[in-house]
Amino acid sequence: MIRKKTCIAMLLAGGQGSRLGILTKKVAKPAVPYGGKYRIIDFPLSNCTNSGIDTVGVLTQYQPLELNAYIGSGAPWDLDISNGGVFVLPPYQTGKSGEWYRGTANAIYQNMAFIEQYHPDYVLILSGDHIYKMDYNAMLDYHIRHGADATIAVREVPWEEAPRFGIMNTDSEGTIIEFEEKPKNPKSNKASMGVYIFTWEKLRHYLTQDEEDKKSSNDFGKNIIPNMLNDKQVLVAYDFNGYWKDVGTIESLWEANMDLIDNPMPMDMHDKKWRIYSKNPGMPPHYIAEGAVVTDTLITEGCEVYGKVNHSILFAGVVVEEGADVEYSVIMPGSVIKRGAIVRRSIVAENATVGAGSVIGENEGNIAVIGQGVVLPAGVSVSAGQQVDETTTF
Amino acid sequence: MKDVMGIIYTGENDARLRELTIIRAIAALPVAGRFRVIDFLVSSMVNGGMKNIGVIMQKNYHSLMDHLGSGKEWDLHGKNNGLHILPPFLTRENVGQYPGVLDALRSNTDYLNHSKQELVVLSNSNIIYNANFKEMIAYYESTGADVTLMYTKDPSMKRDEFGTYIAVDESGTVTDIEVEPTHPTYDNTFMQVLLMKREFLKALVDRAVAHGLHDLSKDLLLRLVQEKQAKVNAYEYTGVCWNIDSVQSYFKFNMDILQPEIRKRLFVDDLPVFTKVRDEMPAFYSNDSKTVNSLVADGCVIEGTVENSILFRGVKIAPNARINNCIIMQDGQVQEGAFIENCILDKQTVIKRNTRLIGPEAYPIVIAKNVVI
């Protein structure tokens, strides 16, 4: 028998993340590596565990294999428990129909039976697109204290950027009076973070209603939230002031990685009370050789550095050979930078090889990207902003 | 594939490890930046297909138990098999500590009886190695021996007054055994690893204890070989190994694995070594830091100079601090302007500002856990 849960989380992990280009050609966005030893999904999953939320449904759709394998039993996040845990929820067929997830709201609608098993009072909706540390339990307390039907986490963005976001206009009490998707003339700078807590009974009602509306795009921001506002439901904004970064584009993913090198770090990753968990590859500590020069850099287990690395992030098992020079770059797990290669302002995806003497990226301009598993021959040049996959010829 | 179980004995003499083993067994000694000695054994066994592993505990076993936990990190948290912690317990015939491995096995006869595996690997815990047990098991099977011993020809393992040495003839049969000789006659060092049938081990233990024998090599194996009571042969381990039984040998092991070729022979790709995970962020090197020839674990923050050293997880080296030839365990701190050389710092030690601490290379200084200097 499944016991009742006060609050369970549903993590939307099905998006393609097409703006990440070749980085998401073979993997879903939440499985994209970040910060030397993490993947994006480690942040919402660790936040759940640290917030005491022990039941998480992960809704997958696009390129799910690597993500599924990564989540596994949920052990790295202590989510391998018998009463709850982490569940991967792909779309499935039922008696009458079977279809892909059509939108964020439809994805949750299709998994209502999963949610109902736990008879939750509240449901937390998350996405796998952001890097942040947040106490969802404090947000839940806020939701309960305000007797809200829905609570939306918001953060203040610079006014000039507000037109890019879903903006919440609130009264002095924090109650949301209006929601505007990408307003030209914003009345507020409180942007939705895509983190919602709903009273489940209400959400169930609105999901069902939304499903009946054939014209709806079945989206939380476009449909569910506006519908609830129209019906004068109680929607409140929950202010979040910590570090938060959308990693939806190559540039922002690169920037978010570089943020971790800033001294002091904008987000405290050494906090023992709020660790970010990840799956461990079981490698020895990294090695900095005689003659290597390492400055302003994050390096994790299994790396071997013989060359020069400045202001960069090296993931597990990366090798930087003698005479290679890496600067302002992100080198993902298992990649090798061969002798004499120069890498500038680049992202090198998993298990790629940069051939000896190659020159990747430039000191200015857009970020160059080498795709997963690409083996670059010696002596090639990749210019700023160029994306290289197996089909690229030199 | 043969069903094999493993038993690890952790009660070795640790007097020559000084402060390092006051609070822990040798098996629980932190090594190589993020591991404990026992990680290499348990991982080898798991990689060799063993799913039922018993660890015989002696004194000071709190830190070892804490480290092994449920065995989850090694996938040893199954229902029928998994990790079995076997601490000493009081019975009518057994009081407190085990005099030797045979007595420990006798006390745990129930565990041996209840296990279902046909074969058993028995290993001490003071030798670091990463063996391919599948190969050893295949050798045992093909030769039809009663007992197969693992040995090495590594010259660094051959030391006066310590260790057990074996004579092996062309067929691989063990013809003689010498225990702790003043000058070893043979080049083959017995690695204190044995493979035999579980039923055979049970019978041996029973007979040994009934005859008042306590030491496995000196008392039991010697008799088996000399009196030809059983067919004892030997399997040569050709990988790298170290005997961790003194501060010097502990220091040497850690410094040895700074060499990439040696490290590659210990950390073999298809025989990964697992350990308890701490979820620290990657190590950070500041703009003014300088690091050469060192192994550094996650969670370290390096702002000073680090040379020829091993830093465990969460170590902090402040600006203008310098360390050379040191081993600094978990959460150690070296503050601004301090200089330390040839030192082993146990967990959570703090070296205060401008302190100088220089040990002789042949006899490194050991600073005990939680000490502030």
Short mmCIF file of N, CA and C in Angstrom, two decimals, chain B residues 51-199:
data_model
loop_
_atom_site.label_atom_id
_atom_site.label_comp_id
_atom_site.label_asym_id
_atom_site.label_seq_id
_atom_site.Cartn_x
_atom_site.Cartn_y
_atom_site.Cartn_z
N LYS B 51 29.64 -11.33 -4.26
CA LYS B 51 28.48 -10.54 -3.82
C LYS B 51 28.23 -10.70 -2.33
N ASN B 52 28.98 -11.58 -1.71
CA ASN B 52 28.84 -11.80 -0.27
C ASN B 52 30.21 -11.61 0.35
N ILE B 53 30.38 -10.52 1.09
CA ILE B 53 31.70 -10.22 1.66
C ILE B 53 31.57 -9.97 3.16
N GLY B 54 32.33 -10.73 3.94
CA GLY B 54 32.35 -10.57 5.39
C GLY B 54 33.61 -9.83 5.80
N VAL B 55 33.48 -8.86 6.70
CA VAL B 55 34.65 -8.14 7.19
C VAL B 55 34.77 -8.40 8.68
N ILE B 56 35.85 -9.09 9.04
CA ILE B 56 36.07 -9.41 10.46
C ILE B 56 36.72 -8.20 11.12
N MET B 57 36.06 -7.67 12.12
CA MET B 57 36.54 -6.47 12.79
C MET B 57 37.29 -6.88 14.05
N GLN B 58 38.27 -6.08 14.42
CA GLN B 58 38.93 -6.33 15.70
C GLN B 58 38.72 -5.12 16.60
N LYS B 59 39.81 -4.44 16.96
CA LYS B 59 39.66 -3.26 17.81
C LYS B 59 39.40 -2.02 16.96
N ASN B 60 39.00 -0.93 17.58
CA ASN B 60 38.83 0.37 16.91
C ASN B 60 38.07 0.28 15.60
N TYR B 61 36.98 -0.43 15.60
CA TYR B 61 36.36 -0.63 14.30
C TYR B 61 35.24 0.37 13.99
N HIS B 62 35.07 1.36 14.86
CA HIS B 62 34.01 2.34 14.58
C HIS B 62 34.19 3.01 13.22
N SER B 63 35.42 3.50 12.96
CA SER B 63 35.61 4.27 11.73
C SER B 63 35.47 3.37 10.50
N LEU B 64 35.84 2.10 10.66
CA LEU B 64 35.70 1.16 9.55
C LEU B 64 34.21 0.89 9.26
N MET B 65 33.44 0.72 10.31
CA MET B 65 32.00 0.48 10.13
C MET B 65 31.32 1.69 9.52
N ASP B 66 31.73 2.85 10.00
CA ASP B 66 31.17 4.10 9.50
C ASP B 66 31.46 4.22 8.00
N HIS B 67 32.66 3.83 7.61
CA HIS B 67 33.05 3.94 6.21
C HIS B 67 32.29 2.95 5.32
N LEU B 68 32.17 1.72 5.78
CA LEU B 68 31.55 0.70 4.94
C LEU B 68 30.03 0.85 4.88
N GLY B 69 29.44 1.33 5.97
CA GLY B 69 27.99 1.53 6.01
C GLY B 69 27.24 0.29 5.60
N SER B 70 26.28 0.45 4.71
CA SER B 70 25.47 -0.68 4.28
C SER B 70 26.13 -1.42 3.12
N GLY B 71 27.27 -0.90 2.66
CA GLY B 71 27.93 -1.53 1.52
C GLY B 71 27.40 -1.04 0.18
N LYS B 72 26.55 -0.02 0.25
CA LYS B 72 25.89 0.50 -0.94
C LYS B 72 26.87 0.96 -2.02
N GLU B 73 27.96 1.61 -1.60
CA GLU B 73 28.91 2.16 -2.58
C GLU B 73 29.55 1.06 -3.42
N TRP B 74 29.54 -0.16 -2.89
CA TRP B 74 30.14 -1.28 -3.62
C TRP B 74 29.05 -2.21 -4.16
N ASP B 75 27.82 -1.73 -4.16
CA ASP B 75 26.67 -2.54 -4.57
C ASP B 75 26.55 -3.79 -3.71
N LEU B 76 26.85 -3.66 -2.43
CA LEU B 76 26.80 -4.81 -1.53
C LEU B 76 25.61 -4.72 -0.57
N HIS B 77 24.51 -4.10 -1.04
CA HIS B 77 23.38 -3.97 -0.14
C HIS B 77 22.21 -4.86 -0.58
N GLY B 78 22.55 -6.03 -1.12
CA GLY B 78 21.51 -6.95 -1.58
C GLY B 78 20.76 -7.62 -0.44
N LYS B 79 19.78 -8.42 -0.80
CA LYS B 79 18.95 -9.04 0.24
C LYS B 79 19.58 -10.30 0.81
N ASN B 80 20.01 -11.21 -0.07
CA ASN B 80 20.54 -12.47 0.42
C ASN B 80 22.02 -12.39 0.73
N ASN B 81 22.71 -11.60 -0.06
CA ASN B 81 24.16 -11.52 0.11
C ASN B 81 24.53 -10.18 0.70
N GLY B 82 25.50 -9.52 0.12
CA GLY B 82 25.86 -8.20 0.57
C GLY B 82 27.02 -8.20 1.54
N LEU B 83 27.15 -7.07 2.25
CA LEU B 83 28.25 -6.87 3.17
C LEU B 83 27.87 -7.35 4.57
N HIS B 84 28.76 -8.11 5.19
CA HIS B 84 28.50 -8.59 6.56
C HIS B 84 29.62 -8.11 7.47
N ILE B 85 29.27 -7.30 8.44
CA ILE B 85 30.26 -6.83 9.42
C ILE B 85 30.32 -7.87 10.54
N LEU B 86 31.51 -8.37 10.85
CA LEU B 86 31.64 -9.42 11.85
C LEU B 86 32.53 -8.93 13.00
N PRO B 87 31.96 -8.21 13.95
CA PRO B 87 32.76 -7.72 15.07
C PRO B 87 33.02 -8.84 16.07
N PRO B 88 34.06 -8.71 16.91
CA PRO B 88 34.30 -9.74 17.91
C PRO B 88 33.16 -9.73 18.92
N PHE B 89 32.79 -10.89 19.42
CA PHE B 89 31.75 -10.90 20.44
C PHE B 89 32.09 -11.95 21.49
N LEU B 90 31.46 -11.82 22.59
CA LEU B 90 31.76 -12.71 23.71
C LEU B 90 30.94 -13.98 23.59
N THR B 91 31.64 -15.11 23.71
CA THR B 91 30.93 -16.38 23.80
C THR B 91 31.56 -17.13 24.96
N ARG B 92 31.10 -18.32 25.25
CA ARG B 92 31.68 -19.06 26.37
C ARG B 92 33.17 -19.30 26.17
N GLU B 93 33.54 -19.61 24.88
CA GLU B 93 34.95 -19.92 24.68
C GLU B 93 35.77 -18.74 24.18
N ASN B 94 35.09 -17.65 23.82
CA ASN B 94 35.81 -16.52 23.24
C ASN B 94 35.57 -15.26 24.07
N VAL B 95 36.68 -14.64 24.51
CA VAL B 95 36.55 -13.43 25.32
C VAL B 95 37.27 -12.29 24.63
N GLY B 96 36.52 -11.26 24.25
CA GLY B 96 37.13 -10.06 23.68
C GLY B 96 37.80 -10.30 22.34
N GLN B 97 39.09 -9.92 22.26
CA GLN B 97 39.79 -9.97 20.97
C GLN B 97 40.09 -11.38 20.48
N TYR B 98 40.20 -11.49 19.15
CA TYR B 98 40.61 -12.77 18.57
C TYR B 98 42.13 -12.87 18.61
N PRO B 99 42.67 -14.00 19.08
CA PRO B 99 44.13 -14.16 19.06
C PRO B 99 44.66 -14.24 17.63
N GLY B 100 43.89 -14.73 16.71
CA GLY B 100 44.36 -14.83 15.33
C GLY B 100 43.19 -15.02 14.40
N VAL B 101 43.49 -15.04 13.11
CA VAL B 101 42.44 -15.11 12.11
C VAL B 101 41.64 -16.41 12.23
N LEU B 102 42.30 -17.49 12.67
CA LEU B 102 41.60 -18.77 12.78
C LEU B 102 40.51 -18.71 13.85
N ASP B 103 40.85 -18.04 14.97
CA ASP B 103 39.85 -17.91 16.04
C ASP B 103 38.68 -17.04 15.58
N ALA B 104 39.01 -16.00 14.80
CA ALA B 104 37.97 -15.12 14.29
C ALA B 104 37.02 -15.90 13.38
N LEU B 105 37.60 -16.76 12.55
CA LEU B 105 36.76 -17.55 11.65
C LEU B 105 35.93 -18.56 12.43
N ARG B 106 36.52 -19.12 13.47
CA ARG B 106 35.80 -20.08 14.30
C ARG B 106 34.58 -19.42 14.95
N SER B 107 34.79 -18.21 15.46
CA SER B 107 33.68 -17.50 16.09
C SER B 107 32.57 -17.19 15.10
N ASN B 108 32.95 -17.10 13.84
CA ASN B 108 31.97 -16.75 12.83
C ASN B 108 31.56 -17.95 11.98
N THR B 109 31.62 -19.13 12.59
CA THR B 109 31.24 -20.35 11.87
C THR B 109 29.83 -20.24 11.31
N ASP B 110 28.97 -19.61 12.08
CA ASP B 110 27.58 -19.46 11.64
C ASP B 110 27.50 -18.74 10.30
N TYR B 111 28.30 -17.68 10.19
CA TYR B 111 28.31 -16.92 8.94
C TYR B 111 28.80 -17.79 7.80
N LEU B 112 29.86 -18.54 8.08
CA LEU B 112 30.38 -19.46 7.05
C LEU B 112 29.34 -20.52 6.68
N ASN B 113 28.64 -21.03 7.68
CA ASN B 113 27.62 -22.06 7.44
C ASN B 113 26.46 -21.53 6.61
N HIS B 114 26.04 -20.31 6.92
CA HIS B 114 24.86 -19.77 6.26
C HIS B 114 25.13 -19.25 4.85
N SER B 115 26.39 -18.99 4.55
CA SER B 115 26.72 -18.52 3.20
C SER B 115 26.50 -19.66 2.22
N LYS B 116 26.16 -19.30 0.99
CA LYS B 116 25.81 -20.35 0.03
C LYS B 116 26.90 -20.60 -1.00
N GLN B 117 27.91 -19.74 -1.01
CA GLN B 117 28.92 -19.84 -2.06
C GLN B 117 29.78 -21.09 -1.90
N GLU B 118 30.24 -21.60 -3.04
CA GLU B 118 31.06 -22.80 -3.00
C GLU B 118 32.50 -22.47 -2.61
N LEU B 119 33.00 -21.33 -3.13
CA LEU B 119 34.40 -20.95 -2.87
C LEU B 119 34.48 -19.73 -1.98
N VAL B 120 35.65 -19.60 -1.31
CA VAL B 120 35.84 -18.43 -0.48
C VAL B 120 37.25 -17.88 -0.67
N VAL B 121 37.33 -16.55 -0.79
CA VAL B 121 38.62 -15.86 -0.82
C VAL B 121 38.80 -15.24 0.55
N LEU B 122 39.95 -15.49 1.15
CA LEU B 122 40.26 -14.95 2.47
C LEU B 122 41.42 -13.98 2.29
N SER B 123 41.30 -12.75 2.77
CA SER B 123 42.38 -11.79 2.58
C SER B 123 42.61 -10.98 3.84
N ASN B 124 43.87 -10.67 4.11
CA ASN B 124 44.17 -9.69 5.15
C ASN B 124 43.91 -8.30 4.58
N SER B 125 44.04 -7.28 5.42
CA SER B 125 43.68 -5.95 4.92
C SER B 125 44.83 -4.97 4.92
N ASN B 126 46.06 -5.43 5.18
CA ASN B 126 47.15 -4.46 5.24
C ASN B 126 47.97 -4.40 3.96
N ILE B 127 47.56 -5.15 2.94
CA ILE B 127 48.27 -5.05 1.66
C ILE B 127 47.33 -4.43 0.63
N ILE B 128 47.80 -3.36 0.00
CA ILE B 128 46.99 -2.71 -1.04
C ILE B 128 47.33 -3.35 -2.38
N TYR B 129 46.32 -3.87 -3.04
CA TYR B 129 46.50 -4.44 -4.38
C TYR B 129 45.19 -4.31 -5.12
N ASN B 130 45.20 -4.51 -6.42
CA ASN B 130 43.96 -4.50 -7.19
C ASN B 130 44.02 -5.70 -8.12
N ALA B 131 43.53 -6.83 -7.61
CA ALA B 131 43.69 -8.09 -8.33
C ALA B 131 42.49 -8.41 -9.20
N ASN B 132 42.74 -9.18 -10.25
CA ASN B 132 41.66 -9.70 -11.06
C ASN B 132 41.31 -11.08 -10.52
N PHE B 133 40.35 -11.13 -9.60
CA PHE B 133 40.04 -12.39 -8.92
C PHE B 133 39.46 -13.43 -9.87
N LYS B 134 38.83 -12.98 -10.94
CA LYS B 134 38.27 -13.95 -11.89
C LYS B 134 39.38 -14.83 -12.45
N GLU B 135 40.54 -14.20 -12.67
CA GLU B 135 41.69 -14.92 -13.19
C GLU B 135 42.20 -15.93 -12.16
N MET B 136 42.27 -15.51 -10.90
CA MET B 136 42.76 -16.39 -9.84
C MET B 136 41.81 -17.57 -9.65
N ILE B 137 40.53 -17.29 -9.73
CA ILE B 137 39.52 -18.35 -9.56
C ILE B 137 39.64 -19.37 -10.70
N ALA B 138 39.84 -18.86 -11.92
CA ALA B 138 39.99 -19.76 -13.07
C ALA B 138 41.23 -20.64 -12.89
N TYR B 139 42.29 -20.04 -12.35
CA TYR B 139 43.53 -20.79 -12.11
C TYR B 139 43.28 -21.90 -11.08
N TYR B 140 42.61 -21.53 -10.01
CA TYR B 140 42.29 -22.50 -8.95
C TYR B 140 41.49 -23.67 -9.52
N GLU B 141 40.50 -23.35 -10.30
CA GLU B 141 39.63 -24.37 -10.90
C GLU B 141 40.41 -25.29 -11.83
N SER B 142 41.29 -24.70 -12.64
CA SER B 142 41.99 -25.50 -13.65
C SER B 142 43.05 -26.40 -13.04
N THR B 143 43.56 -26.02 -11.85
CA THR B 143 44.64 -26.81 -11.26
C THR B 143 44.13 -27.86 -10.29
N GLY B 144 42.90 -27.74 -9.87
CA GLY B 144 42.35 -28.71 -8.94
C GLY B 144 43.02 -28.73 -7.57
N ALA B 145 43.56 -27.58 -7.16
CA ALA B 145 44.22 -27.51 -5.85
C ALA B 145 43.18 -27.45 -4.73
N ASP B 146 43.65 -27.75 -3.48
CA ASP B 146 42.76 -27.55 -2.33
C ASP B 146 42.79 -26.08 -1.92
N VAL B 147 44.00 -25.51 -1.94
CA VAL B 147 44.16 -24.11 -1.55
C VAL B 147 45.08 -23.43 -2.56
N THR B 148 44.69 -22.23 -3.01
CA THR B 148 45.59 -21.44 -3.85
C THR B 148 45.97 -20.17 -3.10
N LEU B 149 47.28 -19.92 -3.02
CA LEU B 149 47.77 -18.72 -2.35
C LEU B 149 48.13 -17.68 -3.41
N MET B 150 47.92 -16.43 -3.10
CA MET B 150 48.33 -15.37 -4.01
C MET B 150 49.69 -14.84 -3.55
N TYR B 151 50.61 -14.72 -4.49
CA TYR B 151 51.93 -14.19 -4.12
C TYR B 151 52.41 -13.20 -5.15
N THR B 152 53.46 -12.46 -4.77
CA THR B 152 54.04 -11.48 -5.69
C THR B 152 55.56 -11.62 -5.68
N LYS B 153 56.17 -11.29 -6.81
CA LYS B 153 57.63 -11.28 -6.88
C LYS B 153 58.16 -9.85 -6.72
N ASP B 154 57.26 -8.90 -6.46
CA ASP B 154 57.64 -7.50 -6.29
C ASP B 154 58.74 -7.40 -5.21
N PRO B 155 59.96 -6.95 -5.61
CA PRO B 155 61.06 -6.96 -4.64
C PRO B 155 60.82 -6.06 -3.43
N SER B 156 59.99 -5.02 -3.60
CA SER B 156 59.78 -4.12 -2.46
C SER B 156 58.96 -4.80 -1.35
N MET B 157 58.32 -5.93 -1.70
CA MET B 157 57.53 -6.63 -0.68
C MET B 157 58.40 -7.55 0.18
N LYS B 158 59.63 -7.77 -0.27
CA LYS B 158 60.52 -8.68 0.44
C LYS B 158 61.33 -7.90 1.47
N ARG B 159 61.06 -8.14 2.73
CA ARG B 159 61.73 -7.37 3.77
C ARG B 159 62.18 -8.28 4.91
N ASP B 160 63.36 -7.99 5.43
CA ASP B 160 63.89 -8.77 6.55
C ASP B 160 62.94 -8.70 7.75
N GLU B 161 62.76 -9.83 8.39
CA GLU B 161 62.00 -9.94 9.65
C GLU B 161 60.48 -9.77 9.51
N PHE B 162 60.03 -9.44 8.33
CA PHE B 162 58.58 -9.31 8.16
C PHE B 162 58.09 -10.18 7.01
N GLY B 163 56.86 -10.58 7.06
CA GLY B 163 56.25 -11.22 5.91
C GLY B 163 56.40 -12.74 5.87
N THR B 164 55.67 -13.34 4.94
CA THR B 164 55.69 -14.78 4.75
C THR B 164 56.14 -15.05 3.31
N TYR B 165 57.05 -15.98 3.14
CA TYR B 165 57.62 -16.23 1.81
C TYR B 165 57.40 -17.68 1.43
N ILE B 166 57.18 -17.92 0.15
CA ILE B 166 56.88 -19.29 -0.26
C ILE B 166 57.80 -19.74 -1.39
N ALA B 167 58.07 -21.07 -1.38
CA ALA B 167 58.80 -21.68 -2.49
C ALA B 167 57.76 -22.32 -3.41
N VAL B 168 57.87 -22.03 -4.69
CA VAL B 168 56.90 -22.54 -5.65
C VAL B 168 57.64 -23.33 -6.72
N ASP B 169 57.23 -24.57 -6.98
CA ASP B 169 57.93 -25.33 -8.03
C ASP B 169 57.31 -25.03 -9.40
N GLU B 170 57.84 -25.71 -10.44
CA GLU B 170 57.41 -25.36 -11.80
C GLU B 170 55.91 -25.57 -12.04
N SER B 171 55.34 -26.53 -11.33
CA SER B 171 53.92 -26.81 -11.54
C SER B 171 53.04 -25.82 -10.77
N GLY B 172 53.68 -24.93 -10.02
CA GLY B 172 52.90 -23.97 -9.25
C GLY B 172 52.62 -24.45 -7.83
N THR B 173 53.09 -25.64 -7.49
CA THR B 173 52.84 -26.18 -6.15
C THR B 173 53.75 -25.50 -5.12
N VAL B 174 53.18 -25.21 -3.96
CA VAL B 174 53.95 -24.60 -2.89
C VAL B 174 54.71 -25.70 -2.16
N THR B 175 56.05 -25.57 -2.09
CA THR B 175 56.85 -26.62 -1.48
C THR B 175 57.40 -26.24 -0.12
N ASP B 176 57.44 -24.94 0.17
CA ASP B 176 57.91 -24.53 1.50
C ASP B 176 57.34 -23.15 1.84
N ILE B 177 57.25 -22.90 3.13
CA ILE B 177 56.75 -21.61 3.61
C ILE B 177 57.67 -21.14 4.72
N GLU B 178 58.09 -19.87 4.68
CA GLU B 178 58.84 -19.35 5.83
C GLU B 178 58.16 -18.09 6.34
N VAL B 179 58.01 -18.02 7.65
CA VAL B 179 57.27 -16.93 8.26
C VAL B 179 58.22 -16.02 9.03
N GLU B 180 58.21 -14.75 8.68
CA GLU B 180 59.03 -13.73 9.32
C GLU B 180 60.48 -14.15 9.52
N PRO B 181 61.14 -14.56 8.46
CA PRO B 181 62.56 -14.93 8.60
C PRO B 181 63.43 -13.68 8.74
N THR B 182 64.59 -13.82 9.38
CA THR B 182 65.51 -12.69 9.51
C THR B 182 65.93 -12.23 8.11
N HIS B 183 66.27 -13.22 7.26
CA HIS B 183 66.55 -12.90 5.86
C HIS B 183 65.76 -13.87 5.00
N PRO B 184 64.79 -13.41 4.27
CA PRO B 184 63.96 -14.33 3.48
C PRO B 184 64.80 -15.09 2.45
N THR B 185 64.49 -16.39 2.31
CA THR B 185 65.20 -17.23 1.35
C THR B 185 64.56 -17.09 -0.04
N TYR B 186 63.24 -16.97 -0.05
CA TYR B 186 62.52 -16.98 -1.33
C TYR B 186 62.11 -15.58 -1.77
N ASP B 187 61.96 -15.42 -3.09
CA ASP B 187 61.57 -14.12 -3.64
C ASP B 187 60.05 -13.94 -3.73
N ASN B 188 59.32 -15.01 -3.40
CA ASN B 188 57.87 -14.96 -3.56
C ASN B 188 57.20 -14.57 -2.24
N THR B 189 56.67 -13.36 -2.18
CA THR B 189 56.02 -12.92 -0.96
C THR B 189 54.55 -13.35 -0.99
N PHE B 190 54.14 -14.08 0.03
CA PHE B 190 52.75 -14.48 0.17
C PHE B 190 51.95 -13.23 0.53
N MET B 191 50.89 -12.95 -0.24
CA MET B 191 50.14 -11.71 -0.02
C MET B 191 49.00 -11.85 0.99
N GLN B 192 48.98 -12.94 1.72
CA GLN B 192 47.93 -13.18 2.72
C GLN B 192 46.55 -13.22 2.07
N VAL B 193 46.52 -13.76 0.86
CA VAL B 193 45.25 -13.95 0.16
C VAL B 193 45.16 -15.43 -0.21
N LEU B 194 44.06 -16.09 0.18
CA LEU B 194 43.90 -17.51 -0.08
C LEU B 194 42.56 -17.79 -0.72
N LEU B 195 42.53 -18.83 -1.54
CA LEU B 195 41.27 -19.24 -2.17
C LEU B 195 41.09 -20.74 -1.97
N MET B 196 39.91 -21.12 -1.49
CA MET B 196 39.63 -22.55 -1.29
C MET B 196 38.12 -22.75 -1.26
N LYS B 197 37.71 -24.02 -1.13
CA LYS B 197 36.28 -24.30 -1.00
C LYS B 197 35.84 -23.88 0.39
N ARG B 198 34.61 -23.42 0.50
CA ARG B 198 34.11 -22.97 1.80
C ARG B 198 34.11 -24.13 2.80
N GLU B 199 33.71 -25.32 2.33
CA GLU B 199 33.67 -26.48 3.22
C GLU B 199 35.07 -26.85 3.70
#
